CSV table of C-alpha atoms in Angstrom, one decimal:
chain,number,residue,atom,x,y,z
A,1,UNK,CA,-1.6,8.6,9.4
A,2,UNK,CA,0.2,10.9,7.0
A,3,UNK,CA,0.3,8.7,3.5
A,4,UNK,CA,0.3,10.4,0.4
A,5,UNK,CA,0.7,9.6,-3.3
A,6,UNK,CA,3.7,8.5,-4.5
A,7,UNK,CA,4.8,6.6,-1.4
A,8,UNK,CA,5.9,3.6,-0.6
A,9,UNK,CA,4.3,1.2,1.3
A,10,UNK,CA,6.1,-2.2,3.1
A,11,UNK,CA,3.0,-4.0,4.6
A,12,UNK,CA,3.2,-6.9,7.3
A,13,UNK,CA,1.9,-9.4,4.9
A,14,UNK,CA,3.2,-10.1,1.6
A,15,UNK,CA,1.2,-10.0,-1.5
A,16,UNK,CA,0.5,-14.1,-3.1
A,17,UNK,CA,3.4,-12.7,-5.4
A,18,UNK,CA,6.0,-12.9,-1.9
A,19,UNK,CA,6.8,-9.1,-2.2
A,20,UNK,CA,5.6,-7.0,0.7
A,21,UNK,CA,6.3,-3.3,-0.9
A,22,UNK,CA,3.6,-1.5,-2.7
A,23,UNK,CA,3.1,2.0,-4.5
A,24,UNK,CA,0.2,4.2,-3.5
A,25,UNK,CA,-1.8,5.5,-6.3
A,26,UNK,CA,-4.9,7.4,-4.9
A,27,UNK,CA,-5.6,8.2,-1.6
A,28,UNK,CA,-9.2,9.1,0.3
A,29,UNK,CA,-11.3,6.4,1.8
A,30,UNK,CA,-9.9,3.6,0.1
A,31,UNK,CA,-6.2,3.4,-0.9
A,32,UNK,CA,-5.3,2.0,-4.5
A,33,UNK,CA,-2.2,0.2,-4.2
A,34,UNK,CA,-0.3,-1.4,-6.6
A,35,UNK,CA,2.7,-4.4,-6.1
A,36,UNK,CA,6.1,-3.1,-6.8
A,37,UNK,CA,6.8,-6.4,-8.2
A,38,UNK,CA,4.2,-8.1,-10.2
A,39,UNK,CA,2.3,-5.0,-11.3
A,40,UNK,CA,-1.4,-6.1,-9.7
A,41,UNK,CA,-3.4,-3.1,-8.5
A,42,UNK,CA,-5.6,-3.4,-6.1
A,43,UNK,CA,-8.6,-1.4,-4.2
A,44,UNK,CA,-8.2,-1.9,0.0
A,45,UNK,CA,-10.4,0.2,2.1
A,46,UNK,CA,-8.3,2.7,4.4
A,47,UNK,CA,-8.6,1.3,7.9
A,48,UNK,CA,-7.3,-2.4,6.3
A,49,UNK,CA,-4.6,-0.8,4.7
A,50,UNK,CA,-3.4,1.6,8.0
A,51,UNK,CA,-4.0,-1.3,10.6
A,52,UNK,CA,-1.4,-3.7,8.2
A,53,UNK,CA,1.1,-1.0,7.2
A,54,UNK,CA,5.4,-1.9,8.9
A,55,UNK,CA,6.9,1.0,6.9
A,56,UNK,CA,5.8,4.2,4.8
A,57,UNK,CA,8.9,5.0,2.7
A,58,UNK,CA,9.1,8.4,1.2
A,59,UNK,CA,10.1,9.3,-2.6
């Protein structure tokens, strides 16, 4: 999968927070992602992220 930094990111589940969107900040074999709306970053290995991604939304 094609994910680069930048993009945006609508997963199946939603974050505790209830918003399901979240910015990618580094890419390689774990993604850093960080909630659009409460602002928590957060270190999820790359085959977690890629199996629970809906959407990738380009900026």
């Amino acid at each position: 999968m094609d994910i680069m930094v930048g993009d945006v990111l609508k997963m199946k589940k939603n974050h505790p927070c209830g918003n399901a969107l979240f910015d990618v900040l580094r890419v390689g074999m774990d993604f850093k992602i960080r909630c659009t709306k409460c602002g928590r970053e957060v270190m999820v290995p790359r085959t977690k992220v890629e199996k629970n991604i809906k959407e990738v939304i380009r900026k």
